[in-house]
């Protein structure tokens, strides 16, 4: 199995961060690359809800939540359909308190196998998932906890006309 991993330190308490990410449909509120997330009716019995994600580039992914553990502040999901040439894709998003500072450590991890005929792309797929989806998402999440930029100039930096 191939792995993709990204992590981020966030300047907010873990419970607050968890509240922001715990909803399976919350990605558009904090991930800059996600335009929409909509629930999809499951055609038969299944473990958890399905979501259809639409990315800014128009790509569409169908994912199923496999696990939700509010106590451990994590959820896991499987990629069922999408343009990535992968199979057996399983990912987990975990939110952990940094007790010494009051910050939060968030990690996003996935395992998968390349689709048949794409074995030579395994390393590139791992990097793509990390660099184009996980890392920008975690950076976007961190930015939702930053204070708004001040509209007044700093002393000595007044605007000149």
XYZ file of N, CA and C in Angstrom:
483
model
N 0.835 -1.188 0.000
C 0.000 0.000 0.000
C 0.876 1.247 0.000
N 0.397 2.258 -0.671
C 1.070 3.555 -0.752
C 0.426 4.470 0.289
N 1.196 5.418 0.799
C 0.676 6.344 1.802
C 0.841 7.788 1.342
N -0.086 8.618 1.795
C 0.014 10.069 1.637
C -0.279 10.655 3.012
N 0.480 11.682 3.402
C 0.341 12.228 4.754
C 0.632 13.722 4.744
N -0.164 14.465 5.514
C 0.097 15.887 5.749
C -0.368 16.217 7.160
N 0.263 17.229 7.757
C -0.121 17.653 9.098
C -0.001 19.165 9.203
N -0.654 19.709 10.232
C -0.671 21.158 10.415
C -0.858 21.459 11.897
N -0.162 22.465 12.380
C -0.366 22.984 13.722
C -1.320 24.164 13.605
N -2.384 24.154 14.418
C -3.422 25.177 14.314
C -3.534 25.929 15.634
N -3.679 27.241 15.521
C -3.735 28.128 16.681
C -5.149 28.222 17.252
N -5.680 27.101 17.696
C -7.011 27.066 18.305
C -7.103 25.782 19.122
N -7.993 25.743 20.107
C -8.166 24.530 20.910
C -8.732 23.376 20.082
N -8.383 22.169 20.455
C -8.782 20.979 19.704
C -10.290 20.835 19.570
N -11.041 21.132 20.623
C -12.496 20.995 20.538
C -13.090 21.952 19.509
N -12.525 23.133 19.402
C -13.008 24.127 18.437
C -12.667 23.669 17.017
N -11.450 23.172 16.827
C -11.041 22.675 15.509
C -11.906 21.472 15.130
N -12.123 20.566 16.073
C -12.940 19.381 15.800
C -14.360 19.793 15.379
N -14.921 20.786 16.053
C -16.253 21.263 15.672
C -16.278 21.740 14.217
N -15.190 22.301 13.750
C -15.127 22.815 12.379
C -15.013 21.687 11.359
N -14.305 20.606 11.690
C -14.042 19.559 10.686
C -14.905 18.316 10.825
N -15.570 18.134 11.959
C -16.246 16.863 12.239
C -17.400 16.564 11.296
N -18.087 17.572 10.822
C -19.185 17.316 9.893
C -18.641 16.755 8.591
N -19.188 15.648 8.166
C -18.687 14.990 6.950
C -18.847 15.886 5.727
N -19.773 16.844 5.805
C -19.993 17.768 4.695
C -19.355 19.131 4.926
N -18.430 19.242 5.869
C -17.867 20.543 6.238
C -16.723 21.019 5.346
N -16.195 20.188 4.483
C -15.012 20.556 3.700
C -15.119 21.896 2.965
N -16.229 22.233 2.321
C -16.274 23.523 1.614
C -16.097 24.733 2.525
N -16.353 24.582 3.826
C -16.198 25.708 4.751
C -14.737 26.005 5.070
N -13.836 25.038 4.859
C -12.451 25.288 5.227
C -11.419 24.837 4.191
N -11.788 24.005 3.246
C -10.828 23.547 2.229
C -10.958 24.433 0.996
N -9.906 25.168 0.627
C -10.012 26.120 -0.489
C -10.250 25.465 -1.843
N -9.978 24.181 -1.976
C -10.153 23.511 -3.260
C -11.504 22.853 -3.447
N -12.356 22.884 -2.425
C -13.657 22.211 -2.496
C -14.766 23.241 -2.693
N -15.512 23.097 -3.765
C -16.619 24.005 -4.061
C -17.878 23.551 -3.339
N -18.144 22.240 -3.344
C -19.370 21.773 -2.701
C -19.203 20.344 -2.192
N -20.015 20.030 -1.203
C -20.111 18.683 -0.653
C -21.590 18.421 -0.430
N -22.098 17.403 -1.067
C -23.511 17.099 -0.904
C -23.695 15.639 -0.514
N -24.674 15.415 0.342
C -25.014 14.053 0.740
C -25.646 13.332 -0.441
N -25.334 12.050 -0.543
C -25.869 11.211 -1.597
C -26.564 10.041 -0.924
N -27.744 9.701 -1.410
C -28.472 8.569 -0.840
C -27.709 7.279 -1.138
N -27.561 6.468 -0.135
C -26.885 5.183 -0.285
C -27.852 4.209 -0.957
N -27.434 3.523 -2.027
C -28.344 2.642 -2.756
C -28.742 1.377 -1.972
N -28.018 1.057 -0.945
C -28.320 -0.131 -0.147
C -27.767 0.055 1.244
N -27.751 -1.003 2.032
C -27.210 -0.861 3.383
C -25.716 -0.519 3.337
N -25.292 0.275 4.298
C -23.896 0.663 4.349
C -23.561 1.222 5.709
N -22.272 1.366 5.951
C -21.798 1.780 7.267
C -22.070 3.247 7.573
N -21.924 4.110 6.614
C -22.045 5.535 6.914
C -22.517 6.320 5.721
N -22.617 7.645 5.876
C -23.119 8.497 4.793
C -22.141 8.586 3.623
N -22.702 8.955 2.477
C -21.903 9.218 1.277
C -21.901 10.719 1.034
N -20.786 11.226 0.497
C -20.729 12.625 0.084
C -20.152 12.694 -1.320
N -20.657 13.661 -2.089
C -20.123 13.934 -3.420
C -19.424 15.285 -3.329
N -18.116 15.268 -3.533
C -17.317 16.491 -3.491
C -17.086 17.000 -4.903
N -17.248 18.293 -5.082
C -16.904 18.926 -6.351
C -15.765 19.883 -6.068
N -14.659 19.714 -6.804
C -13.480 20.546 -6.628
C -13.533 21.746 -7.557
N -12.703 22.734 -7.275
C -12.649 23.960 -8.093
C -12.348 23.658 -9.555
N -11.552 22.596 -9.796
C -11.205 22.254 -11.177
C -12.293 21.440 -11.871
N -13.423 21.206 -11.180
C -14.537 20.465 -11.763
C -14.526 18.970 -11.471
N -13.442 18.465 -10.902
C -13.371 17.037 -10.572
C -14.426 16.704 -9.514
N -14.986 15.510 -9.612
C -16.011 15.062 -8.682
C -15.563 13.749 -8.058
N -15.721 13.657 -6.738
C -15.350 12.465 -5.977
C -16.547 11.997 -5.164
N -16.714 10.698 -5.049
C -17.734 10.114 -4.191
C -17.007 9.379 -3.072
N -17.351 9.731 -1.824
C -16.678 9.157 -0.666
C -17.704 8.656 0.341
N -17.325 7.612 1.077
C -18.179 7.040 2.108
C -17.482 7.148 3.452
N -18.203 7.677 4.444
C -17.621 7.713 5.786
C -17.636 6.301 6.352
N -16.480 5.899 6.875
C -16.325 4.567 7.446
C -16.383 4.581 8.960
N -15.931 5.684 9.545
C -15.810 5.764 11.001
C -15.949 7.216 11.424
N -16.573 7.425 12.571
C -16.631 8.735 13.203
C -16.464 8.498 14.693
N -15.399 9.043 15.268
C -15.129 8.882 16.698
C -14.933 10.262 17.307
N -16.012 10.811 17.860
C -15.959 12.156 18.432
C -15.028 12.211 19.640
N -14.955 11.148 20.408
C -14.070 11.126 21.578
C -12.602 11.227 21.158
N -12.226 10.482 20.140
C -10.848 10.509 19.632
C -10.630 11.630 18.618
N -11.691 12.363 18.285
C -11.654 13.463 17.321
C -11.079 13.020 15.975
N -11.686 12.011 15.384
C -11.222 11.557 14.069
C -12.383 10.965 13.275
N -12.212 10.983 11.968
C -13.130 10.233 11.112
C -12.330 9.642 9.964
N -12.846 8.534 9.433
C -12.214 7.835 8.322
C -13.222 7.714 7.195
N -12.705 7.673 5.984
C -13.583 7.543 4.825
C -12.868 6.782 3.715
N -13.674 6.306 2.757
C -13.155 5.601 1.584
C -13.537 6.385 0.336
N -12.632 6.432 -0.607
C -12.917 7.014 -1.913
C -13.550 5.916 -2.764
N -14.766 6.159 -3.221
C -15.484 5.167 -4.025
C -15.355 5.431 -5.517
N -15.392 6.719 -5.901
C -15.285 7.100 -7.311
C -14.556 8.427 -7.409
N -13.817 8.601 -8.496
C -13.128 9.859 -8.733
C -12.092 9.696 -9.823
N -11.508 10.797 -10.257
C -10.561 10.754 -11.371
C -9.165 10.233 -11.018
N -8.839 10.092 -9.741
C -7.512 9.581 -9.395
C -7.402 8.102 -9.753
N -6.295 7.682 -10.339
C -6.117 6.269 -10.684
C -5.658 5.454 -9.466
N -6.566 5.299 -8.497
C -6.262 4.585 -7.257
C -7.374 3.582 -6.969
N -7.063 2.634 -6.106
C -8.065 1.698 -5.590
C -7.782 1.474 -4.120
N -8.769 0.998 -3.408
C -8.639 0.735 -1.964
C -8.152 1.960 -1.195
N -8.646 3.129 -1.561
C -8.250 4.389 -0.916
C -9.014 4.542 0.394
N -8.271 4.645 1.483
C -8.833 4.855 2.820
C -8.072 6.011 3.447
N -8.812 6.966 4.020
C -8.166 8.133 4.625
C -8.727 8.374 6.013
N -7.919 9.051 6.833
C -8.348 9.415 8.182
C -7.877 10.828 8.470
N -8.780 11.609 9.065
C -8.480 12.958 9.531
C -8.564 12.920 11.046
N -7.484 13.348 11.715
C -7.429 13.289 13.179
C -7.027 14.642 13.747
N -7.707 15.049 14.833
C -7.480 16.312 15.531
C -6.991 15.977 16.938
N -5.795 16.478 17.309
C -5.189 16.140 18.597
C -4.777 17.414 19.329
N -5.119 17.524 20.618
C -4.695 18.717 21.367
C -3.198 18.687 21.644
N -2.588 19.867 21.600
C -1.207 20.041 22.053
C -1.343 20.659 23.440
N -1.256 19.825 24.456
C -1.606 20.262 25.810
C -0.677 21.340 26.360
N 0.564 21.372 25.949
C 1.505 22.359 26.487
C 1.207 23.779 26.013
N 0.576 23.916 24.840
C 0.393 25.245 24.260
C -1.060 25.637 24.005
N -1.970 24.676 24.065
C -3.359 24.960 23.745
C -3.638 24.958 22.255
N -2.643 24.625 21.457
C -2.817 24.536 20.013
C -3.390 23.164 19.659
N -3.539 22.935 18.365
C -4.070 21.669 17.884
C -3.194 21.150 16.758
N -2.944 19.854 16.789
C -2.212 19.163 15.729
C -3.241 18.388 14.917
N -3.300 18.660 13.618
C -4.238 17.965 12.743
C -3.422 17.191 11.717
N -3.808 15.932 11.521
C -3.126 15.126 10.512
C -4.147 14.444 9.615
N -3.759 14.325 8.352
C -4.608 13.705 7.341
C -3.746 12.653 6.668
N -4.208 11.430 6.689
C -3.420 10.293 6.236
C -4.264 9.413 5.329
N -3.673 8.878 4.280
C -4.384 7.956 3.392
C -3.475 6.808 2.991
N -4.084 5.673 2.765
C -3.404 4.533 2.151
C -4.209 4.150 0.919
N -3.512 3.660 -0.089
C -4.170 3.284 -1.330
C -3.223 2.439 -2.159
N -3.778 1.847 -3.195
C -2.976 1.137 -4.192
C -3.206 1.835 -5.527
N -2.181 1.897 -6.359
C -2.396 2.463 -7.697
C -3.342 1.551 -8.481
N -4.158 2.142 -9.318
C -5.031 1.358 -10.185
C -4.164 0.557 -11.158
N -4.658 -0.558 -11.636
C -3.882 -1.342 -12.608
C -3.430 -0.471 -13.777
N -2.177 -0.627 -14.135
C -1.591 0.162 -15.211
C -0.970 1.464 -14.740
N -1.135 1.800 -13.458
C -0.605 3.053 -12.912
C 0.412 2.809 -11.794
N 0.916 1.600 -11.703
C 1.853 1.256 -10.627
C 3.098 2.142 -10.634
N 3.574 2.515 -11.799
C 4.780 3.343 -11.891
C 4.539 4.763 -11.368
N 3.276 5.149 -11.206
C 2.936 6.495 -10.744
C 2.721 6.566 -9.241
N 2.996 5.507 -8.510
C 2.671 5.439 -7.076
C 3.240 6.625 -6.300
N 4.505 6.906 -6.467
C 5.128 8.015 -5.744
C 4.527 9.358 -6.124
N 4.272 9.549 -7.406
C 3.676 10.802 -7.870
C 2.250 10.947 -7.353
N 1.501 9.857 -7.281
C 0.142 9.905 -6.746
C 0.152 10.299 -5.275
N 1.065 9.718 -4.513
C 1.181 10.051 -3.094
C 1.486 11.534 -2.913
N 2.428 12.033 -3.678
C 2.803 13.451 -3.597
C 1.653 14.345 -4.044
N 0.950 13.935 -5.082
C -0.177 14.734 -5.578
C -1.280 14.843 -4.530
N -1.629 13.724 -3.900
C -2.667 13.736 -2.870
C -2.232 14.630 -1.708
N -0.971 14.497 -1.300
C -0.453 15.326 -0.203
C -0.420 16.799 -0.589
N 0.186 17.118 -1.723
C 0.442 18.510 -2.097
C -0.753 19.245 -2.698
N -1.666 18.522 -3.333
C -2.786 19.182 -3.995
C -4.099 19.074 -3.225
N -4.164 18.182 -2.236
C -5.420 18.041 -1.516
C -5.235 18.166 -0.003
N -4.432 17.302 0.597
C -4.304 17.311 2.055
C -3.660 18.584 2.585
N -2.468 18.929 2.108
C -1.751 20.098 2.638
C -2.516 21.403 2.420
N -3.043 21.678 1.214
C -3.807 22.922 1.055
C -5.067 22.945 1.926
N -5.683 21.790 2.116
C -6.856 21.730 2.985
C -6.517 22.080 4.418
N -5.418 21.521 4.927
C -5.024 21.806 6.305
C -4.579 23.253 6.466
N -3.924 23.803 5.451
C -3.555 25.217 5.496
C -4.817 26.083 5.490
N -5.783 25.728 4.666
C -7.048 26.453 4.643
C -7.756 26.380 5.982
N -7.733 25.204 6.607
C -8.332 25.047 7.929
C -7.638 25.966 8.930
N -6.314 25.970 8.932
C -5.558 26.830 9.854
C -5.909 28.297 9.640
N -6.075 28.700 8.388
C -6.382 30.104 8.089
C -7.757 30.519 8.587
N -8.674 29.564 8.750
C -10.000 29.940 9.267
C -9.938 30.358 10.728
N -8.834 30.078 11.400
C -8.683 30.454 12.810
C -7.813 31.684 13.005
N -7.317 32.278 11.931
C -6.510 33.489 12.039
C -7.422 34.690 12.211
N -6.972 35.697 12.970
C -7.808 36.902 13.107
C -7.874 37.639 11.773
N -8.975 38.367 11.533
C -9.070 39.145 10.291
C -7.947 40.178 10.248
N -7.494 40.467 9.049
C -6.432 41.476 8.894
C -6.956 42.842 9.296
N -6.101 43.585 9.968
C -6.468 44.934 10.388
C -6.575 45.834 9.170
N -7.556 46.703 9.169
C -7.740 47.623 8.046
C -7.013 48.945 8.275
N -6.417 49.113 9.434
C -5.672 50.350 9.702
C -4.186 50.066 9.525
N -3.474 51.056 9.061
C -2.034 50.901 8.842
C -1.312 50.893 10.181
N -0.234 50.179 10.240
C 0.591 50.172 11.442
C 1.204 51.537 11.634
N 1.514 51.926 12.886
C 2.131 53.235 13.132
C 3.382 53.419 12.271
N 3.466 54.573 11.646
C 4.621 54.864 10.813
C 4.455 54.377 9.381
N 3.351 53.665 9.123
C 3.127 53.116 7.785
C 1.852 53.699 7.166
N 1.549 54.950 7.468
C 0.336 55.571 6.962
C 0.365 55.586 5.441
N -0.812 55.493 4.876
C -0.939 55.507 3.440
C -0.634 56.924 2.921
N 0.135 57.017 1.862
C 0.491 58.315 1.277
C -0.248 58.495 -0.032
N -0.741 59.717 -0.227
C -1.458 60.011 -1.481
C -0.709 60.979 -2.300
